[in-house]
CSV table of C-alpha atoms in Angstrom, one decimal:
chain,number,residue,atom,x,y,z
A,141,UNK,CA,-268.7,-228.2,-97.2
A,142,UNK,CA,-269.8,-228.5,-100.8
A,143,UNK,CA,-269.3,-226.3,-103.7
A,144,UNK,CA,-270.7,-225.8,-107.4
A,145,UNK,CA,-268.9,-227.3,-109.7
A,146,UNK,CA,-267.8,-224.0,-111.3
A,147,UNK,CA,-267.0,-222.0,-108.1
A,148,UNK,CA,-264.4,-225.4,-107.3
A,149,UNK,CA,-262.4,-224.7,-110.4
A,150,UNK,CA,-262.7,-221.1,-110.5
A,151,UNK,CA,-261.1,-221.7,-106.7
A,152,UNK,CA,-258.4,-224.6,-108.0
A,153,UNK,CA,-257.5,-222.4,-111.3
A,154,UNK,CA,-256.8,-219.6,-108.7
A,155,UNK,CA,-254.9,-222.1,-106.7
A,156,UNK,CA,-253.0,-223.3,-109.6
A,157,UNK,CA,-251.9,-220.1,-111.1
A,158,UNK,CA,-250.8,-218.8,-107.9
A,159,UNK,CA,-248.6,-221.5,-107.3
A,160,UNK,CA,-247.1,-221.3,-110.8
A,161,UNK,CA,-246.0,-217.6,-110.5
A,162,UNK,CA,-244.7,-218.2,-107.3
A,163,UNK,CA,-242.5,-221.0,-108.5
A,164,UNK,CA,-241.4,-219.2,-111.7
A,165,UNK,CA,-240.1,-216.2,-109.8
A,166,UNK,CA,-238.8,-218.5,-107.4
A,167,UNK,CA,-236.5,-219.9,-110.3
A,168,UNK,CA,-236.0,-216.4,-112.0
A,169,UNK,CA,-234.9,-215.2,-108.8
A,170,UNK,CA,-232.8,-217.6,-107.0
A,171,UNK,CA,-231.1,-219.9,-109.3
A,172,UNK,CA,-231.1,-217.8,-112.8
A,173,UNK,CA,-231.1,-214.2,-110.4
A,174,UNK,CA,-232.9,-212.3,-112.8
A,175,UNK,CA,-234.6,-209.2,-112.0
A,176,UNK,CA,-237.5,-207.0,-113.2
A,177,UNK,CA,-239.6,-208.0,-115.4
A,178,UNK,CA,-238.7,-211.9,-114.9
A,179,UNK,CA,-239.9,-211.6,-111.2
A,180,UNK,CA,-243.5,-210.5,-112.3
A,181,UNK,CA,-246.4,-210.5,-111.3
A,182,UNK,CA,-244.9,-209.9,-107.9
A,183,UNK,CA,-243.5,-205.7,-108.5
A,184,UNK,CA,-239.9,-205.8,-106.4
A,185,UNK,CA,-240.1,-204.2,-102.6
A,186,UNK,CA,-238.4,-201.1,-103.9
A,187,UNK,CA,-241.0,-200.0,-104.9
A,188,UNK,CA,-243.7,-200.8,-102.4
A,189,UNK,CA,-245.8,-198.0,-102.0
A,190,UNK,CA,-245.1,-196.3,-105.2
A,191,UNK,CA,-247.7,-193.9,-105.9
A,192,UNK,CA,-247.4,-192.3,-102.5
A,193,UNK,CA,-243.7,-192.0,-102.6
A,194,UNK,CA,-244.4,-190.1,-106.2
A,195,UNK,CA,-246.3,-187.8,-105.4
A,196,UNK,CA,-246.5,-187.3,-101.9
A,197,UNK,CA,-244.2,-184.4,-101.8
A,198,UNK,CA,-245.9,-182.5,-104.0
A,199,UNK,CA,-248.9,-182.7,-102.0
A,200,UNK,CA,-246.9,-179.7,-100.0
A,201,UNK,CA,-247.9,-177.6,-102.9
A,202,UNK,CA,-251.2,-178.5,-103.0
A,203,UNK,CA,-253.6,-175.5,-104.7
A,204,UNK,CA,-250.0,-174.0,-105.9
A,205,UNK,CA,-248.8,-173.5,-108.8
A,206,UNK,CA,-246.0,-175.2,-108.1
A,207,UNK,CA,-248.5,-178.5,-107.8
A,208,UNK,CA,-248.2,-178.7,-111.6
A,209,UNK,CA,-244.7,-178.7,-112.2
A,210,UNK,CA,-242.1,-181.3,-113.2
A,211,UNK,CA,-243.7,-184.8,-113.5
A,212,UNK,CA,-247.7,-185.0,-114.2
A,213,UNK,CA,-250.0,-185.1,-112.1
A,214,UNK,CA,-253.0,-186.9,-111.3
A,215,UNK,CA,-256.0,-185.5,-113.4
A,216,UNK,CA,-258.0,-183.2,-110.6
A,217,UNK,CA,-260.6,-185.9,-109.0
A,218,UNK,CA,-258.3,-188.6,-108.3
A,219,UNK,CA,-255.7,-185.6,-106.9
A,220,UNK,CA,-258.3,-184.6,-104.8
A,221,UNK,CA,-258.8,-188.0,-103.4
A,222,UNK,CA,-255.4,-188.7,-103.0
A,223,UNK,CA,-255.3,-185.6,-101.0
A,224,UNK,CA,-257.7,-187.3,-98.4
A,225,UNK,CA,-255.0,-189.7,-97.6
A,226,UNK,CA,-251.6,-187.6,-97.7
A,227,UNK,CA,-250.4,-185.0,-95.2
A,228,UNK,CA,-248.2,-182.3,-96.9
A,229,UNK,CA,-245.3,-183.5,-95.0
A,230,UNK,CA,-243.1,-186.6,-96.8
A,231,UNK,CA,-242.3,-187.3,-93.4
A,232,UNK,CA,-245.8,-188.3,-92.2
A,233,UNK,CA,-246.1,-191.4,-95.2
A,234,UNK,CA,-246.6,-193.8,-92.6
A,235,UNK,CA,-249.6,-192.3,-91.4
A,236,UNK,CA,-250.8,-191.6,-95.2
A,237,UNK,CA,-250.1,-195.8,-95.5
A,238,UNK,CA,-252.1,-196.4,-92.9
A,239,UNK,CA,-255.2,-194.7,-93.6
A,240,UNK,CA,-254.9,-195.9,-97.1
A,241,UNK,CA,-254.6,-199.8,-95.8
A,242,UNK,CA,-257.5,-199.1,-93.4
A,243,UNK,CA,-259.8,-197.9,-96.1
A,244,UNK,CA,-258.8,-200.3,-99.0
A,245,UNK,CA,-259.5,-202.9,-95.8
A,246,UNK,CA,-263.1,-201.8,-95.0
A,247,UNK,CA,-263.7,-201.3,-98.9
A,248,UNK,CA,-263.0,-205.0,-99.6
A,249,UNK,CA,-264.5,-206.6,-96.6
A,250,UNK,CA,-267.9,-205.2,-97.4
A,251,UNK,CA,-267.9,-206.3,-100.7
A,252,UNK,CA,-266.9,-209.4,-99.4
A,253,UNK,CA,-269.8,-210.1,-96.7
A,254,UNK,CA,-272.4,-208.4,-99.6
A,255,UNK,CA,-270.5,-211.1,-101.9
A,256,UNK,CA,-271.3,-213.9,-99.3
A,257,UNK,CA,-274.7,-212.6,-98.5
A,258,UNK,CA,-275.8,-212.8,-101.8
A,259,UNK,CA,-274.3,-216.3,-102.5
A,260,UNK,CA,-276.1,-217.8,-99.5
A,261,UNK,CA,-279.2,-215.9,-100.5
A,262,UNK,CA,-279.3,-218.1,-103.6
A,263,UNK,CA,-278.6,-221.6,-101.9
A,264,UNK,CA,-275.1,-221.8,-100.8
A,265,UNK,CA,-274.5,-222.7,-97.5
A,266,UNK,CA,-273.0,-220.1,-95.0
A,267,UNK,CA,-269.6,-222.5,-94.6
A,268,UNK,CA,-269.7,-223.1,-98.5
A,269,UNK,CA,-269.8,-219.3,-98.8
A,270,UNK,CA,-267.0,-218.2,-96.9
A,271,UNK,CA,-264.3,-220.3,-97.9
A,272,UNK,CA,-265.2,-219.2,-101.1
A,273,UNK,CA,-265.2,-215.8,-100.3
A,274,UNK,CA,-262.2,-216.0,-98.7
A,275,UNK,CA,-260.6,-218.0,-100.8
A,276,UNK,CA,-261.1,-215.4,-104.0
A,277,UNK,CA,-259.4,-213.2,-101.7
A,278,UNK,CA,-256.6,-214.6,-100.8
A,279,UNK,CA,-256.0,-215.3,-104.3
A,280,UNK,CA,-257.2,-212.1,-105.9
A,281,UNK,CA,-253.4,-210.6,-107.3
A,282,UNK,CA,-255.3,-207.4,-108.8
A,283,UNK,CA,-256.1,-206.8,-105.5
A,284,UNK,CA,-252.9,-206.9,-103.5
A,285,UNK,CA,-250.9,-205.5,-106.4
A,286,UNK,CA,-253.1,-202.3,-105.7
A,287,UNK,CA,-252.1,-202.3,-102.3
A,288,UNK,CA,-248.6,-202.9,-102.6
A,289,UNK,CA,-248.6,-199.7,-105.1
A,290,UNK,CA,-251.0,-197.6,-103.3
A,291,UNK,CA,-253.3,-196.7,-106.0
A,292,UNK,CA,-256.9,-195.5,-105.6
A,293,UNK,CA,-257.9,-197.7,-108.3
A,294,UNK,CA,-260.1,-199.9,-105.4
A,295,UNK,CA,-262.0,-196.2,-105.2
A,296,UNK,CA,-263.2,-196.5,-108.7
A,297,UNK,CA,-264.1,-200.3,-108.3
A,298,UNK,CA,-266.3,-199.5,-105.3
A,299,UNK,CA,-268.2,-196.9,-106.9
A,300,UNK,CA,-268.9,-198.9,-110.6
A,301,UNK,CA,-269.5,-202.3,-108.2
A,302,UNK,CA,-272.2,-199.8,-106.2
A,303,UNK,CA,-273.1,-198.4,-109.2
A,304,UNK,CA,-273.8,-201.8,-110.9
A,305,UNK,CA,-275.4,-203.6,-108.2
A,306,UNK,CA,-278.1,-199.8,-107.4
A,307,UNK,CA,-278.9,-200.4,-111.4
A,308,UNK,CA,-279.4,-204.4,-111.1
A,309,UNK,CA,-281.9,-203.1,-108.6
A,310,UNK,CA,-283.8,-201.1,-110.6
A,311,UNK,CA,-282.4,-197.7,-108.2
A,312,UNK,CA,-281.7,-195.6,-111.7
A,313,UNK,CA,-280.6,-192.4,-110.1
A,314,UNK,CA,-278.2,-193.6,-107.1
A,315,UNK,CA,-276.8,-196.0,-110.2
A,316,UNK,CA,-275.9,-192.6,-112.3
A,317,UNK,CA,-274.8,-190.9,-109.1
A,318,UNK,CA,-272.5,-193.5,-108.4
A,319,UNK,CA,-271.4,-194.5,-112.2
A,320,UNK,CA,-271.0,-190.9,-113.0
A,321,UNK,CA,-268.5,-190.4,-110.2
A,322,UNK,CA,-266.7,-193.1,-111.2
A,323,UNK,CA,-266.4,-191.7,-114.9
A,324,UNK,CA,-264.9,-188.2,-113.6
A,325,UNK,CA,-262.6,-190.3,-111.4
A,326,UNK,CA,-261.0,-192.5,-114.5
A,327,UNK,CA,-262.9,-191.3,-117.5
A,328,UNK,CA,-262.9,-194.8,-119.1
A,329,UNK,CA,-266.0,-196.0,-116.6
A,330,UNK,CA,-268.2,-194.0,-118.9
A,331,UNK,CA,-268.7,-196.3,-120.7
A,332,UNK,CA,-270.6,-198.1,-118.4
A,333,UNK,CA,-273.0,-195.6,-118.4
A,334,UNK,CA,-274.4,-197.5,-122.2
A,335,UNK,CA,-276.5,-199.5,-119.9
A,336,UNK,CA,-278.4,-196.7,-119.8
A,337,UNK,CA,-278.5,-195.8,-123.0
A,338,UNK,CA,-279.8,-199.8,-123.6
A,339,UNK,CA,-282.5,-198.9,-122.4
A,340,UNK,CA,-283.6,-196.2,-123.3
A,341,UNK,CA,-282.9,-194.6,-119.7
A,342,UNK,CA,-281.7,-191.0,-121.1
A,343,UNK,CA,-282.6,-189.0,-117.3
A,344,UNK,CA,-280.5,-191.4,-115.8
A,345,UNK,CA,-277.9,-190.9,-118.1
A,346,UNK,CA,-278.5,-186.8,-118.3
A,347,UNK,CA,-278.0,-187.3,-114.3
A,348,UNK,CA,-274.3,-189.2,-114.8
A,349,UNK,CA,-272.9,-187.3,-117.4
A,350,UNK,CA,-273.7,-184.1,-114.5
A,351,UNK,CA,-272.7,-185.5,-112.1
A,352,UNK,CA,-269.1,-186.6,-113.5
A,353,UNK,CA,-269.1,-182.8,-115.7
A,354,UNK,CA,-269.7,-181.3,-111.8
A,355,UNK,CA,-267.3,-183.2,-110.1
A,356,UNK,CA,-265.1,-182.8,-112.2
A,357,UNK,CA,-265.4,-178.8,-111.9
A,358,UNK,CA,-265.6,-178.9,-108.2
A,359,UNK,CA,-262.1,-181.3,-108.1
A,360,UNK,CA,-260.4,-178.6,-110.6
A,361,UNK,CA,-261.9,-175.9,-108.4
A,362,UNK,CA,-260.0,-177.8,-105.2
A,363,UNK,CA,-257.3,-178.4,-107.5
A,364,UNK,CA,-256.3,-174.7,-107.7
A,365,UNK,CA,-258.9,-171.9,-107.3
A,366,UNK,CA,-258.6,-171.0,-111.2
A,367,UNK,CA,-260.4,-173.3,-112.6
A,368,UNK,CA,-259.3,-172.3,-116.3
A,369,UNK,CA,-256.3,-173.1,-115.2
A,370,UNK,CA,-256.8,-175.8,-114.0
A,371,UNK,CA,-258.6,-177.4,-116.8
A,372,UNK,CA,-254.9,-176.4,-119.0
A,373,UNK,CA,-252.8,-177.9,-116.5
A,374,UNK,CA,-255.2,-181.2,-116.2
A,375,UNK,CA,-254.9,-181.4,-120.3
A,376,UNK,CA,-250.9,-181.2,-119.8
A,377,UNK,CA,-251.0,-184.0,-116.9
A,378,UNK,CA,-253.0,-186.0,-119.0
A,379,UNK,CA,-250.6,-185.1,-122.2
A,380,UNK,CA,-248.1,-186.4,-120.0
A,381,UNK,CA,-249.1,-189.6,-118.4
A,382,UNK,CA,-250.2,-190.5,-122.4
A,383,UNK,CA,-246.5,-189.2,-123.5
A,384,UNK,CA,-244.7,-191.4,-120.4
A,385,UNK,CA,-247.2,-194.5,-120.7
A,386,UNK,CA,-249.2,-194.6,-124.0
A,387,UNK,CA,-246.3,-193.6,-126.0
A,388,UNK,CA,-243.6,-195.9,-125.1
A,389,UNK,CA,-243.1,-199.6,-124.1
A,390,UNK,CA,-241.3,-198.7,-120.2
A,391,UNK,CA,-239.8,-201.9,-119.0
A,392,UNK,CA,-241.2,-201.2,-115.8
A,393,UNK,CA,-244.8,-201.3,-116.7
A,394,UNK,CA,-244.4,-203.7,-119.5
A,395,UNK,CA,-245.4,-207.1,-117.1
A,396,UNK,CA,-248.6,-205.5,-116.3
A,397,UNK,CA,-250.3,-203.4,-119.2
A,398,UNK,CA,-253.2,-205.3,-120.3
A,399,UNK,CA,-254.8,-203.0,-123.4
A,400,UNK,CA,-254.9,-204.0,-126.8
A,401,UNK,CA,-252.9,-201.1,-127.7
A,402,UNK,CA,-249.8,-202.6,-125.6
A,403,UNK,CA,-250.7,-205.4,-127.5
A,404,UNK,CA,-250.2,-203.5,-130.3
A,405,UNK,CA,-246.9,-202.1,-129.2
A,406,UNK,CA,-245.6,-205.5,-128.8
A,407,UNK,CA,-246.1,-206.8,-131.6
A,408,UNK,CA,-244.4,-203.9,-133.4
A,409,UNK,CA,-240.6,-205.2,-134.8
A,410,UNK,CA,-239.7,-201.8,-133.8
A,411,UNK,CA,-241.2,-199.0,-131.5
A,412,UNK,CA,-241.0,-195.9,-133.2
A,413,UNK,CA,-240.2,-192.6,-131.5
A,414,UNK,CA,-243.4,-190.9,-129.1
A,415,UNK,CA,-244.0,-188.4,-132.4
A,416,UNK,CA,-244.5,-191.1,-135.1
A,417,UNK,CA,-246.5,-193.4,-132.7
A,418,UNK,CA,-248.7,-191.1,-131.7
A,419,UNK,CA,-250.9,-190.9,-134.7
A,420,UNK,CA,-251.4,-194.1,-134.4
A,421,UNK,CA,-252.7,-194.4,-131.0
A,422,UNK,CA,-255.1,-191.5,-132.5
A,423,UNK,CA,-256.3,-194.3,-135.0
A,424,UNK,CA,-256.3,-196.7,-132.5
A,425,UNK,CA,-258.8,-194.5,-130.3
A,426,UNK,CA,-260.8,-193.6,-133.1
A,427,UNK,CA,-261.2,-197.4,-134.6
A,428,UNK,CA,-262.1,-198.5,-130.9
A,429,UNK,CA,-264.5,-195.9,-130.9
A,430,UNK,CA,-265.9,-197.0,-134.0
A,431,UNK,CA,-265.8,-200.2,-134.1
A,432,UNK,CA,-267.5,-200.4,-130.0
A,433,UNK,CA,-270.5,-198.3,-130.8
A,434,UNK,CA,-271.4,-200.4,-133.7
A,435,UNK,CA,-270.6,-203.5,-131.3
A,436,UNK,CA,-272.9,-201.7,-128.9
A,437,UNK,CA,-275.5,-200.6,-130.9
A,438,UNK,CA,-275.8,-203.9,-133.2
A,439,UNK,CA,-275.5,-206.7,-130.9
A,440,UNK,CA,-274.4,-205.4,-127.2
A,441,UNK,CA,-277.8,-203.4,-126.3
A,442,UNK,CA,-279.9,-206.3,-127.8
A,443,UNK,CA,-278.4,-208.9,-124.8
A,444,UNK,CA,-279.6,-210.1,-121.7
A,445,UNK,CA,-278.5,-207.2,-118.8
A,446,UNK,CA,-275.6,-209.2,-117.5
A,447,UNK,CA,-274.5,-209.6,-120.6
A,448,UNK,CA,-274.3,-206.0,-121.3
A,449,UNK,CA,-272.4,-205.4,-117.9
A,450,UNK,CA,-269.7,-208.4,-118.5
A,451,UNK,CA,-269.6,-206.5,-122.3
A,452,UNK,CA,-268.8,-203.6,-120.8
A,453,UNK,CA,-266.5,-203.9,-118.0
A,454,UNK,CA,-264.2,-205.6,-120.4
A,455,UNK,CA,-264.3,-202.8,-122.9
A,456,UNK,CA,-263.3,-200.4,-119.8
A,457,UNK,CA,-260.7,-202.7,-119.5
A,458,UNK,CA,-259.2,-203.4,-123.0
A,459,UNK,CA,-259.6,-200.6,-124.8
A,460,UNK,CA,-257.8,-197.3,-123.2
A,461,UNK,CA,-254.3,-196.9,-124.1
A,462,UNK,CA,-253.1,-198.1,-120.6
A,463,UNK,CA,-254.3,-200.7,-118.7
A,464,UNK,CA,-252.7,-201.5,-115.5
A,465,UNK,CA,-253.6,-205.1,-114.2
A,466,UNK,CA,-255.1,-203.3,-110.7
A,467,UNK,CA,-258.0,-202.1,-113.4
């Protein structure tokens, strides 16, 4: 059982990585019996499960006004999608777990075998291919830190992954379809939807930016049957997610906020108050803007296709304001 001598490192630099976090919380949290953060990137058991145990009481008050009150929620089509899993009863979580782990299961396993498939279609042998397969799985820590918070972030990563590989494939309009519901889902995947504009595919793009603007009508619709409001209580959630997240440096998200504007936050001596920082996460928003369509439009759009993708994806992941490492 041979491998490339790139998928062997990418395998033991996996290996080796895992084994040092594991042995640095080992030491942070049985001989020096620190806590949070030190114990990263493993999140404590406390809160195992999180984003269920958040919000799945509110679910009661799904299509209430009521939904909207105290802390904010999900923006509409991830709501509605979370809806799918929980039952308006806190008392039926289990269940809500279950089907969550069930789905998340199916999700990765197909992108699994389709990740095999393809390698053995391009010389690998079928042994080769599954350890390594399996092997990026077992070691893939973006991946079980989604499951152990219960987010619906492996939703998003099925739909761009489907909506990448339809486009490699030259299938323009289930690629927008796909990429477009992805966009309403977590906004920032819109970007992705540049590879269109590289070349020069505008119906495709016309078709993504409708179908994320309908979506995203339909999920307020569900939401609550006014959909002016709503589009206002959306604007509030999101207000509020930037308020709690953007806005301040929360020791417990500070392990695992990958944007350059946490970056940014860091490296501040000190973090000012949410109302003097946020004008400059409004410059920091409108220089990433900036500066990424020139980047795009000068040198990104001019490079080979998987170029643009790998160009791309890590834009979607650096530049919003929050960046959680299950992104």
């Amino acid at each position: 059982m041979r491998l490339p001598s790139l998928l062997r490192q990418f395998l033991a630099q996996s290996l080796v990585w895992t084994a040092l976090c594991l042995l640095t919380e080992s030491v942070c949290g049985f001989i020096l019996h620190w806590g949070f953060p030190y114990n990263y990137p493993a999140p404590p058991a406390t809160s195992i499960f999180d984003d269920f145990r958040l919000y799945i009481s509110r679910f009661a008050y799904f299509r209430t006004p009521r939904f909207f009150e105290s802390i904010p929620p999900y923006p509409a089509p991830a709501s509605v999608l979370y809806k799918l899993f929980l039952l308006p009863q806190p008392t039926h979580i289990r269940f809500a777990v279950f089907r969550y782990i069930l789905a998340i299961l199916i999700t990765s396993w197909v992108m699994l075998f389709a990740f095999r498939r393809a390698l053995i279609r391009h010389g690998l042998a079928p042994r080769s291919a599954s350890f390594f397969v399996l092997g990026t799985y077992l070691f893939s820590y973006p991946l079980w830190f989604e499951v152990h918070q219960a987010n619906l972030e492996f939703i998003t990563w099925g739909l761009v992954t489907g909506g990448l590989a339809a486009y490699w494939l030259k299938r323009n309009r289930l690629a927008a379809v796909l990429l477009g519901l992805a966009a309403a889902i977590k906004i920032v995947p819109v970007l992705l939807l540049g590879l269109f504009l590289a070349q020069k595919q505008y119906r495709a793009l016309a078709l993504a930016l409708a179908t994320t603007a309908l979506f995203t009508l339909l999920s307020l619709w569900i939401w609550y049957p006014d959909i002016a409001y709503s589009w206002h209580a959306s604007s509030v959630a999101l207000k509020g997610i930037t308020d709690m997240s953007a806005l301040q440096l929360l020791l417990v998200h500070s392990g695992f906020d990958h944007s350059l504007f946490s970056l940014f936050k860091r490296l501040l001596p000190v973090l000012p108050p949410p109302a003097q920082l946020a004008p400059l996460l409004t410059g920091y928003q409108a220089l990433t803007a900036v500066a990424g369509c020139i980047l795009f439009f000068v040198r990104i759009r001019h490079l080979p296709l998987i170029n643009q993708i790998l160009c791309l994806s890590v834009a979607v992941t650096l530049f919003p304001p929050v960046s959680y490492d299950y992104t």
